[in-house]
Structures are given as C-alpha cells and as structure tokens.
Amino acid sequence: MRAGIVTVVGKPNAGKSTLLNRIVGEKLSITSPKPQSTRDRIVGIRTTGDTQMVLLDTPGLLEPKYALQQAMRSTALKALDDADVIIYVADATLGAPPTLEEAALLAAVVRAPVVMALNKTDQLTTAERESLTSANPEAVPISATTGEGIDVLLDSVTRHLPESPFLYPEDDISTQSLRFFTAELIRETALEQLEEEVPYSIACEVEEFREDRSPVYIRATIYVERDSQKRILIGERGSRIREIGRAARVKIERLVGGAVYLDLWVKVLANWRRDARALERFGYRMPEERAR
Ligand code: GDP
Ligand code: MG
C-alpha cells in the first residue's frame, strides 16, 4: 500500500485547481480564468486500488502585498512542507517554464520529490510541444481540461509515494465540509459574473446550513470591502445578486444532491483583506513565524 500527501503548486492560472478536480474526479476546487481564485488549501482524496493520494491545492505563491496574500502564501508554503510528493504545474503556453523555486519565490530547494507537469498542451502546436518536451525531458505534458497525460502523471506521482496505510477512509473524497464548498461555489459564481476589481474583494460566509429541512436551507453572506462594490454586486434592482444566487444554487444542488433554498445577502466589511481578524473569521490561516 502507498499513501501520502501530494501538493499541487505553481503560478497563478497555471491550472492547478483544474488538475486537482480532474485527479479527484469531482469539482472540489474552484477554477477561474481570473488568477488568485483559490485561497485556502483544498484537500482532495483519490483512492485507487492500493494507492491513496491526499491532494492539497495551493493558492498562488505570490509576493504578498497585504494580509490576505500573506495568509495565502503561508498556506501554500505549509502545504509544500507537508508534501510527500509535489506536482509542479507550469503553463506550457508561456514558453520555457521557470524552476519551481523560481516560480514559487523560494529561497531553499524543496525537500519532497517534484514531478513537473507542463499543462495546457492542448493549446500547443506539435512543433511547440516537441521543443518543450525535449528541453524538459523529465516533465510530463498534460492537459487538465482534456485529461491527456494525466495517467502518466499519476503513475509518476505514485512511484514517489511512500509505503503507508491509507490516511483516510477509502470512499472519502475530501476532508472539507459541505459548508466550505458551498461558500466556495458562491464565491466562484460571483467571480464568474463580475468584472475586474470587485472579485478580489469578495469573501463568502455560510451562516446557516439546515440539512434537516426540505429543500435544504442555506443562508450565506457575500462580503465586499466598499459600498460601491456592494452596489455592483446587487445590480439594478437586485438583478445581479439574484442571478448569482440562482447560478450558485444550481451548483450547490449538484453538491448536496437535492433541492436547495439559498438565502443570499451582501454586506460591507471595510478592508477585510487587510484585517487579520476578518481573515481568520473567513477561515484563512495567518502566517506562522518561519525562516523562509
Ligand atoms: P490555478 O490558478 O492554477 O488554480 O488555475 P485554474 O485551475 O483556476 O485554471 C486557470 C485557467 O486556465 C482556467 O480558465 C482554466 O479553465 C484554464 N485551464 C486549466 N487547465 C487547462 C488546460 O489544460 N488547457 C486549457 N486550454 N486551459 C486550461
Ligand atoms: Mg486555483
């Protein structure tokens, strides 16, 4: 038996969350063409035969500019420390990939074995693809969207996993709660429907989750940082928030497997991204002191 923690890391927008969803076979991590959409560390679990991978998605390893980004970076660094194997995802459409240490702005070399995945190869010409793979012979060309190369990638990860009994029950696919995924799906839907500027100011909190009711009753609040953002989110006579609520409800119904009543609110929490207390309330870990 083999089992271990597999941390998926790479620059924002490389396709980490898409890859994790593909590997787990369920939509666990929110994906978005807007960078920085993943904030917390997501745990997905893939169990096949005698192998179990506990997958951590990581928020972008950015140069932190404010408290939220600091919390995101610290979460990602912790996930690297915890890894038995690291999948380093690079966007192959951007040409020659930087090393993991360069991409993640790391001072030291990581401890765990690294499997490099060159993602988005569905966007490359045959010639581009050949030159990229011959320059990086150890890297695995993949497409997280089409599924190409994923088997090869997983074989390579499995070879690096330690021998160990399973870490979680066989049929678990995640350690996160329905509440957590519900909040993430609402946030994802808002990201989809909003223009630049507002998305990064959005946080979502699920205040009530009543599975004992039919339909399942969920009360949630989307927080923004300013009144002007609240107006944008609500839209003309509430049209935008209604549309966000409707689209999010459809996704949540798929997640819970039944009808849902989504009671969705919008509130202002001034400058929450720079406020350590607010960050903790939304479940973001604040960085521990560390040497890096
Ligand atoms: P993350 O920031 O690294 O988690 O990236 P996401 O998984 O959110 O993906 C960023 C964007 O790249 C999204 O628009 C995805 O649909 C897109 N994407 C991810 N993987 C692929 C791929 O293999 N091929 C193509 N063409 N697009 C991809
Ligand atoms: Mg992501």
CSV table of N, CA and C in Angstrom, one decimal, residues 41-170:
chain,number,residue,atom,x,y,z
A,41,ARG,N,-6.3,26.2,1.5
A,41,ARG,CA,-5.8,24.9,1.0
A,41,ARG,C,-6.9,23.9,0.9
A,42,ILE,N,-7.0,23.3,-0.3
A,42,ILE,CA,-8.1,22.4,-0.5
A,42,ILE,C,-7.6,21.0,-0.4
A,43,VAL,N,-8.3,20.1,0.2
A,43,VAL,CA,-7.9,18.7,0.3
A,43,VAL,C,-8.8,17.9,-0.5
A,44,GLY,N,-8.2,17.2,-1.5
A,44,GLY,CA,-9.0,16.2,-2.2
A,44,GLY,C,-8.4,14.9,-2.0
A,45,ILE,N,-9.1,13.8,-2.1
A,45,ILE,CA,-8.5,12.5,-1.9
A,45,ILE,C,-8.8,11.6,-3.1
A,46,ARG,N,-7.8,10.9,-3.6
A,46,ARG,CA,-8.0,10.0,-4.7
A,46,ARG,C,-7.5,8.6,-4.2
A,47,THR,N,-8.4,7.7,-4.1
A,47,THR,CA,-8.1,6.3,-3.7
A,47,THR,C,-8.3,5.4,-4.9
A,48,THR,N,-7.3,4.7,-5.3
A,48,THR,CA,-7.5,3.7,-6.4
A,48,THR,C,-6.6,2.5,-6.0
A,49,GLY,N,-7.3,1.3,-6.0
A,49,GLY,CA,-6.5,0.1,-5.7
A,49,GLY,C,-5.8,0.2,-4.4
A,50,ASP,N,-4.5,0.1,-4.4
A,50,ASP,CA,-3.8,0.1,-3.1
A,50,ASP,C,-3.0,1.5,-3.0
A,51,THR,N,-3.5,2.5,-3.7
A,51,THR,CA,-2.9,3.8,-3.6
A,51,THR,C,-3.8,4.9,-3.2
A,52,GLN,N,-3.4,5.7,-2.2
A,52,GLN,CA,-4.2,6.9,-1.8
A,52,GLN,C,-3.4,8.2,-1.9
A,53,MET,N,-3.9,9.1,-2.7
A,53,MET,CA,-3.2,10.5,-2.7
A,53,MET,C,-4.1,11.5,-2.0
A,54,VAL,N,-3.5,12.2,-1.0
A,54,VAL,CA,-4.3,13.2,-0.4
A,54,VAL,C,-3.7,14.5,-1.0
A,55,LEU,N,-4.6,15.2,-1.7
A,55,LEU,CA,-4.1,16.3,-2.6
A,55,LEU,C,-4.4,17.7,-2.0
A,56,LEU,N,-3.4,18.5,-2.0
A,56,LEU,CA,-3.5,19.8,-1.5
A,56,LEU,C,-3.4,20.8,-2.7
A,57,ASP,N,-4.4,21.6,-2.9
A,57,ASP,CA,-4.3,22.6,-3.9
A,57,ASP,C,-3.7,23.8,-3.1
A,58,THR,N,-3.0,24.6,-3.8
A,58,THR,CA,-2.4,25.8,-3.1
A,58,THR,C,-2.8,27.1,-3.7
A,59,PRO,N,-3.0,28.1,-2.9
A,59,PRO,CA,-3.2,29.4,-3.5
A,59,PRO,C,-1.9,29.9,-4.2
A,60,GLY,N,-2.0,30.8,-5.1
A,60,GLY,CA,-0.7,31.3,-5.7
A,60,GLY,C,0.3,31.7,-4.7
A,61,LEU,N,1.6,31.4,-5.1
A,61,LEU,CA,2.7,31.8,-4.2
A,61,LEU,C,3.1,33.1,-4.7
A,62,LEU,N,2.4,34.1,-4.3
A,62,LEU,CA,2.7,35.5,-4.8
A,62,LEU,C,3.7,36.2,-3.8
A,63,GLU,N,4.2,37.3,-4.3
A,63,GLU,CA,4.9,38.2,-3.4
A,63,GLU,C,3.7,38.9,-2.6
A,64,PRO,N,3.6,38.6,-1.3
A,64,PRO,CA,2.5,39.1,-0.6
A,64,PRO,C,2.4,40.7,-0.4
A,65,LYS,N,1.3,41.3,-0.8
A,65,LYS,CA,1.2,42.7,-0.7
A,65,LYS,C,0.3,43.1,0.5
A,66,TYR,N,-0.6,42.3,0.9
A,66,TYR,CA,-1.5,42.6,2.0
A,66,TYR,C,-1.8,41.3,2.7
A,67,ALA,N,-2.5,41.5,3.9
A,67,ALA,CA,-2.7,40.3,4.8
A,67,ALA,C,-3.3,39.1,4.1
A,68,LEU,N,-4.3,39.3,3.2
A,68,LEU,CA,-4.9,38.1,2.6
A,68,LEU,C,-3.8,37.3,1.8
A,69,GLN,N,-3.0,38.0,1.0
A,69,GLN,CA,-2.0,37.4,0.2
A,69,GLN,C,-0.9,36.7,1.1
A,70,GLN,N,-0.6,37.4,2.3
A,70,GLN,CA,0.3,36.8,3.2
A,70,GLN,C,-0.2,35.5,3.7
A,71,ALA,N,-1.5,35.5,4.1
A,71,ALA,CA,-2.1,34.2,4.5
A,71,ALA,C,-2.1,33.2,3.5
A,72,MET,N,-2.4,33.6,2.2
A,72,MET,CA,-2.4,32.6,1.1
A,72,MET,C,-1.0,32.0,0.9
A,73,ARG,N,0.0,32.9,0.9
A,73,ARG,CA,1.4,32.4,0.7
A,73,ARG,C,1.8,31.4,1.8
A,74,SER,N,1.4,31.8,3.0
A,74,SER,CA,1.8,31.0,4.2
A,74,SER,C,1.1,29.6,4.1
A,75,THR,N,-0.1,29.6,3.7
A,75,THR,CA,-0.8,28.3,3.5
A,75,THR,C,-0.1,27.4,2.4
A,76,ALA,N,0.3,28.1,1.3
A,76,ALA,CA,0.9,27.3,0.3
A,76,ALA,C,2.3,26.8,0.7
A,77,LEU,N,3.0,27.6,1.5
A,77,LEU,CA,4.4,27.1,2.0
A,77,LEU,C,4.2,25.9,2.9
A,78,LYS,N,3.2,26.0,3.8
A,78,LYS,CA,2.9,24.9,4.7
A,78,LYS,C,2.6,23.6,3.9
A,79,ALA,N,1.8,23.8,2.8
A,79,ALA,CA,1.4,22.6,2.0
A,79,ALA,C,2.7,22.0,1.3
A,80,LEU,N,3.6,22.9,1.0
A,80,LEU,CA,4.9,22.4,0.4
A,80,LEU,C,5.7,21.6,1.5
A,81,ASP,N,5.7,22.1,2.7
A,81,ASP,CA,6.4,21.4,3.8
A,81,ASP,C,5.8,20.1,4.1
A,82,ASP,N,4.5,20.0,4.0
A,82,ASP,CA,3.8,18.8,4.3
A,82,ASP,C,3.9,17.7,3.2
A,83,ALA,N,4.3,18.1,2.1
A,83,ALA,CA,4.2,17.2,0.9
A,83,ALA,C,5.1,16.0,1.0
A,84,ASP,N,4.6,14.8,0.5
A,84,ASP,CA,5.4,13.7,0.2
A,84,ASP,C,5.9,13.7,-1.2
A,85,VAL,N,5.0,14.3,-2.1
A,85,VAL,CA,5.3,14.5,-3.5
A,85,VAL,C,4.8,15.8,-3.9
A,86,ILE,N,5.5,16.5,-4.7
A,86,ILE,CA,5.0,17.8,-5.2
A,86,ILE,C,4.7,17.7,-6.7
A,87,ILE,N,3.5,18.1,-7.1
A,87,ILE,CA,3.3,18.3,-8.6
A,87,ILE,C,3.4,19.8,-8.9
A,88,TYR,N,4.4,20.1,-9.7
A,88,TYR,CA,4.7,21.5,-10.0
A,88,TYR,C,4.0,21.7,-11.4
A,89,VAL,N,3.0,22.5,-11.5
A,89,VAL,CA,2.2,22.7,-12.7
A,89,VAL,C,2.7,24.0,-13.3
A,90,ALA,N,3.2,23.9,-14.6
A,90,ALA,CA,3.6,25.1,-15.3
A,90,ALA,C,2.7,25.2,-16.6
A,91,ASP,N,2.4,26.5,-16.9
A,91,ASP,CA,1.6,26.7,-18.1
A,91,ASP,C,2.5,26.7,-19.3
A,92,ALA,N,2.3,25.6,-20.1
A,92,ALA,CA,3.2,25.4,-21.3
A,92,ALA,C,3.0,26.4,-22.4
A,93,THR,N,1.9,27.1,-22.3
A,93,THR,CA,1.7,28.1,-23.4
A,93,THR,C,2.6,29.4,-23.2
A,94,LEU,N,3.2,29.4,-22.0
A,94,LEU,CA,4.0,30.6,-21.7
A,94,LEU,C,5.5,30.4,-22.0
A,95,GLY,N,5.8,29.3,-22.7
A,95,GLY,CA,7.2,29.0,-23.1
A,95,GLY,C,8.0,28.3,-22.0
A,96,ALA,N,9.3,28.5,-22.1
A,96,ALA,CA,10.2,27.8,-21.1
A,96,ALA,C,9.8,28.0,-19.7
A,97,PRO,N,9.5,27.0,-18.9
A,97,PRO,CA,9.0,27.2,-17.6
A,97,PRO,C,10.1,27.5,-16.6
A,98,PRO,N,9.9,28.4,-15.6
A,98,PRO,CA,10.9,28.6,-14.6
A,98,PRO,C,11.0,27.4,-13.7
A,99,THR,N,12.0,27.3,-12.9
A,99,THR,CA,12.1,26.2,-11.9
A,99,THR,C,11.0,26.4,-10.8
A,100,LEU,N,10.7,25.4,-10.1
A,100,LEU,CA,9.7,25.5,-9.0
A,100,LEU,C,10.2,26.6,-8.0
A,101,GLU,N,11.5,26.6,-7.7
A,101,GLU,CA,12.0,27.5,-6.7
A,101,GLU,C,11.8,29.0,-7.3
A,102,GLU,N,12.0,29.2,-8.6
A,102,GLU,CA,11.8,30.5,-9.1
A,102,GLU,C,10.4,30.9,-9.1
A,103,ALA,N,9.5,29.9,-9.6
A,103,ALA,CA,8.1,30.2,-9.7
A,103,ALA,C,7.5,30.5,-8.4
A,104,ALA,N,8.0,29.8,-7.3
A,104,ALA,CA,7.4,30.0,-6.0
A,104,ALA,C,8.1,30.9,-5.1
A,105,LEU,N,9.1,31.6,-5.7
A,105,LEU,CA,10.0,32.5,-4.9
A,105,LEU,C,10.5,31.9,-3.6
A,106,LEU,N,11.1,30.7,-3.8
A,106,LEU,CA,11.6,30.0,-2.6
A,106,LEU,C,13.1,30.2,-2.5
A,107,ALA,N,13.5,30.4,-1.3
A,107,ALA,CA,15.0,30.6,-1.0
A,107,ALA,C,15.7,29.3,-1.1
A,108,ALA,N,15.0,28.2,-0.5
A,108,ALA,CA,15.7,26.9,-0.4
A,108,ALA,C,15.0,26.0,-1.4
A,109,VAL,N,15.8,24.9,-1.7
A,109,VAL,CA,15.2,23.8,-2.5
A,109,VAL,C,14.2,23.0,-1.7
A,110,VAL,N,13.1,22.6,-2.3
A,110,VAL,CA,12.1,21.8,-1.5
A,110,VAL,C,12.7,20.4,-1.2
A,111,ARG,N,12.1,19.8,-0.2
A,111,ARG,CA,12.5,18.5,0.3
A,111,ARG,C,11.9,17.4,-0.5
A,112,ALA,N,10.6,17.5,-0.8
A,112,ALA,CA,9.9,16.3,-1.4
A,112,ALA,C,10.3,16.2,-2.9
A,113,PRO,N,10.2,15.0,-3.4
A,113,PRO,CA,10.4,14.8,-4.9
A,113,PRO,C,9.4,15.7,-5.7
A,114,VAL,N,9.8,16.2,-6.8
A,114,VAL,CA,8.9,17.1,-7.6
A,114,VAL,C,8.7,16.4,-9.0
A,115,VAL,N,7.4,16.3,-9.3
A,115,VAL,CA,7.0,15.9,-10.6
A,115,VAL,C,6.5,17.1,-11.4
A,116,MET,N,7.1,17.4,-12.5
A,116,MET,CA,6.7,18.6,-13.2
A,116,MET,C,5.7,18.3,-14.3
A,117,ALA,N,4.6,19.1,-14.3
A,117,ALA,CA,3.6,18.9,-15.3
A,117,ALA,C,3.5,20.1,-16.2
A,118,LEU,N,3.7,19.9,-17.5
A,118,LEU,CA,3.5,21.0,-18.5
A,118,LEU,C,2.1,21.0,-18.9
A,119,ASN,N,1.3,22.0,-18.4
A,119,ASN,CA,-0.1,21.9,-18.6
A,119,ASN,C,-0.5,22.8,-19.9
A,120,LYS,N,-1.8,22.6,-20.3
A,120,LYS,CA,-2.4,23.3,-21.4
A,120,LYS,C,-1.7,22.9,-22.7
A,121,THR,N,-1.2,21.7,-22.8
A,121,THR,CA,-0.6,21.3,-24.1
A,121,THR,C,-1.6,21.2,-25.2
A,122,ASP,N,-2.9,21.2,-24.9
A,122,ASP,CA,-4.0,21.2,-25.9
A,122,ASP,C,-3.9,22.5,-26.7
A,123,GLN,N,-3.2,23.5,-26.2
A,123,GLN,CA,-3.1,24.8,-26.9
A,123,GLN,C,-1.8,24.9,-27.7
A,124,LEU,N,-1.0,23.8,-27.7
A,124,LEU,CA,0.3,23.9,-28.4
A,124,LEU,C,0.2,23.3,-29.8
A,125,THR,N,1.1,23.8,-30.7
A,125,THR,CA,1.3,23.1,-32.0
A,125,THR,C,2.2,21.9,-31.7
A,126,THR,N,2.2,21.0,-32.6
A,126,THR,CA,3.1,19.8,-32.5
A,126,THR,C,4.5,20.2,-32.3
A,127,ALA,N,4.9,21.2,-33.1
A,127,ALA,CA,6.3,21.7,-33.0
A,127,ALA,C,6.7,22.3,-31.7
A,128,GLU,N,5.8,23.2,-31.2
A,128,GLU,CA,6.0,23.8,-29.9
A,128,GLU,C,6.1,22.7,-28.8
A,129,ARG,N,5.2,21.8,-28.9
A,129,ARG,CA,5.2,20.7,-27.9
A,129,ARG,C,6.5,19.9,-27.9
A,130,GLU,N,7.0,19.6,-29.1
A,130,GLU,CA,8.2,18.8,-29.2
A,130,GLU,C,9.4,19.6,-28.6
A,131,SER,N,9.5,20.8,-28.9
A,131,SER,CA,10.6,21.6,-28.4
A,131,SER,C,10.6,21.7,-26.9
A,132,LEU,N,9.4,21.9,-26.4
A,132,LEU,CA,9.2,22.0,-24.9
A,132,LEU,C,9.5,20.7,-24.2
A,133,THR,N,9.1,19.6,-24.8
A,133,THR,CA,9.3,18.3,-24.1
A,133,THR,C,10.8,17.9,-24.2
A,134,SER,N,11.4,18.2,-25.4
A,134,SER,CA,12.8,17.8,-25.5
A,134,SER,C,13.7,18.7,-24.6
A,135,ALA,N,13.3,19.9,-24.3
A,135,ALA,CA,14.0,20.8,-23.4
A,135,ALA,C,13.8,20.4,-21.9
A,136,ASN,N,12.6,19.7,-21.6
A,136,ASN,CA,12.3,19.3,-20.3
A,136,ASN,C,11.9,17.8,-20.3
A,137,PRO,N,12.9,16.9,-20.6
A,137,PRO,CA,12.5,15.5,-20.8
A,137,PRO,C,11.9,14.8,-19.6
A,138,GLU,N,12.1,15.3,-18.4
A,138,GLU,CA,11.6,14.7,-17.2
A,138,GLU,C,10.1,15.1,-16.9
A,139,ALA,N,9.7,16.2,-17.6
A,139,ALA,CA,8.4,16.8,-17.3
A,139,ALA,C,7.3,16.0,-18.1
A,140,VAL,N,6.1,16.0,-17.5
A,140,VAL,CA,5.0,15.2,-18.1
A,140,VAL,C,4.1,16.2,-18.8
A,141,PRO,N,3.9,16.1,-20.1
A,141,PRO,CA,3.0,17.0,-20.8
A,141,PRO,C,1.5,16.6,-20.5
A,142,ILE,N,0.7,17.5,-20.1
A,142,ILE,CA,-0.7,17.2,-19.8
A,142,ILE,C,-1.6,18.3,-20.3
A,143,SER,N,-2.9,17.9,-20.2
A,143,SER,CA,-3.9,18.9,-20.4
A,143,SER,C,-5.0,18.6,-19.3
A,144,ALA,N,-5.1,19.5,-18.3
A,144,ALA,CA,-6.0,19.3,-17.2
A,144,ALA,C,-7.4,19.3,-17.8
A,145,THR,N,-7.7,20.1,-18.8
A,145,THR,CA,-9.0,20.2,-19.4
A,145,THR,C,-9.4,18.9,-20.2
A,146,THR,N,-8.5,18.4,-21.0
A,146,THR,CA,-8.9,17.2,-21.8
A,146,THR,C,-8.6,15.9,-21.1
A,147,GLY,N,-7.7,16.0,-20.1
A,147,GLY,CA,-7.4,14.7,-19.4
A,147,GLY,C,-6.1,14.0,-20.0
A,148,GLU,N,-5.6,14.6,-21.1
A,148,GLU,CA,-4.4,14.0,-21.7
A,148,GLU,C,-3.2,14.0,-20.8
A,149,GLY,N,-2.5,12.9,-20.7
A,149,GLY,CA,-1.3,12.8,-19.9
A,149,GLY,C,-1.5,12.6,-18.5
A,150,ILE,N,-2.7,12.6,-18.0
A,150,ILE,CA,-3.0,12.6,-16.5
A,150,ILE,C,-2.6,11.2,-16.0
A,151,ASP,N,-2.8,10.1,-16.7
A,151,ASP,CA,-2.4,8.8,-16.3
A,151,ASP,C,-0.9,8.7,-16.1
A,152,VAL,N,-0.2,9.2,-17.0
A,152,VAL,CA,1.3,9.2,-16.9
A,152,VAL,C,1.7,10.0,-15.7
A,153,LEU,N,1.1,11.1,-15.5
A,153,LEU,CA,1.4,12.0,-14.4
A,153,LEU,C,1.2,11.2,-13.1
A,154,LEU,N,0.0,10.6,-13.0
A,154,LEU,CA,-0.4,9.9,-11.7
A,154,LEU,C,0.5,8.7,-11.5
A,155,ASP,N,1.0,8.0,-12.6
A,155,ASP,CA,1.9,6.9,-12.4
A,155,ASP,C,3.2,7.4,-11.8
A,156,SER,N,3.6,8.5,-12.3
A,156,SER,CA,4.9,9.0,-11.8
A,156,SER,C,4.8,9.5,-10.3
A,157,VAL,N,3.7,10.1,-10.0
A,157,VAL,CA,3.4,10.5,-8.6
A,157,VAL,C,3.4,9.3,-7.7
A,158,THR,N,2.7,8.2,-8.1
A,158,THR,CA,2.5,7.0,-7.3
A,158,THR,C,3.9,6.4,-7.0
A,159,ARG,N,4.8,6.4,-8.0
A,159,ARG,CA,6.1,5.8,-7.8
A,159,ARG,C,6.9,6.5,-6.7
A,160,HIS,N,6.6,7.8,-6.5
A,160,HIS,CA,7.3,8.6,-5.4
A,160,HIS,C,6.6,8.5,-4.1
A,161,LEU,N,5.4,8.0,-4.0
A,161,LEU,CA,4.6,7.9,-2.7
A,161,LEU,C,5.3,7.0,-1.8
A,162,PRO,N,5.3,7.3,-0.5
A,162,PRO,CA,5.8,6.3,0.5
A,162,PRO,C,4.9,5.1,0.7
A,163,GLU,N,5.5,4.0,1.1
A,163,GLU,CA,4.7,2.9,1.5
A,163,GLU,C,4.0,3.3,2.8
A,164,SER,N,2.7,3.2,2.9
A,164,SER,CA,2.0,3.6,4.1
A,164,SER,C,0.5,3.1,4.0
A,165,PRO,N,-0.1,2.8,5.1
A,165,PRO,CA,-1.5,2.5,5.1
A,165,PRO,C,-2.3,3.8,4.7
A,166,PHE,N,-3.5,3.6,4.3
A,166,PHE,CA,-4.3,4.8,3.9
A,166,PHE,C,-4.5,5.8,5.0
A,167,LEU,N,-4.5,7.1,4.7
A,167,LEU,CA,-4.6,8.1,5.7
A,167,LEU,C,-6.0,8.5,6.0
A,168,TYR,N,-6.9,8.2,5.0
A,168,TYR,CA,-8.4,8.5,5.2
A,168,TYR,C,-9.2,7.3,4.7
A,169,PRO,N,-10.4,7.2,5.1
A,169,PRO,CA,-11.3,6.1,4.6
A,169,PRO,C,-11.3,6.1,3.1
A,170,GLU,N,-11.5,4.9,2.5
A,170,GLU,CA,-11.4,4.7,1.1
A,170,GLU,C,-12.4,5.6,0.3
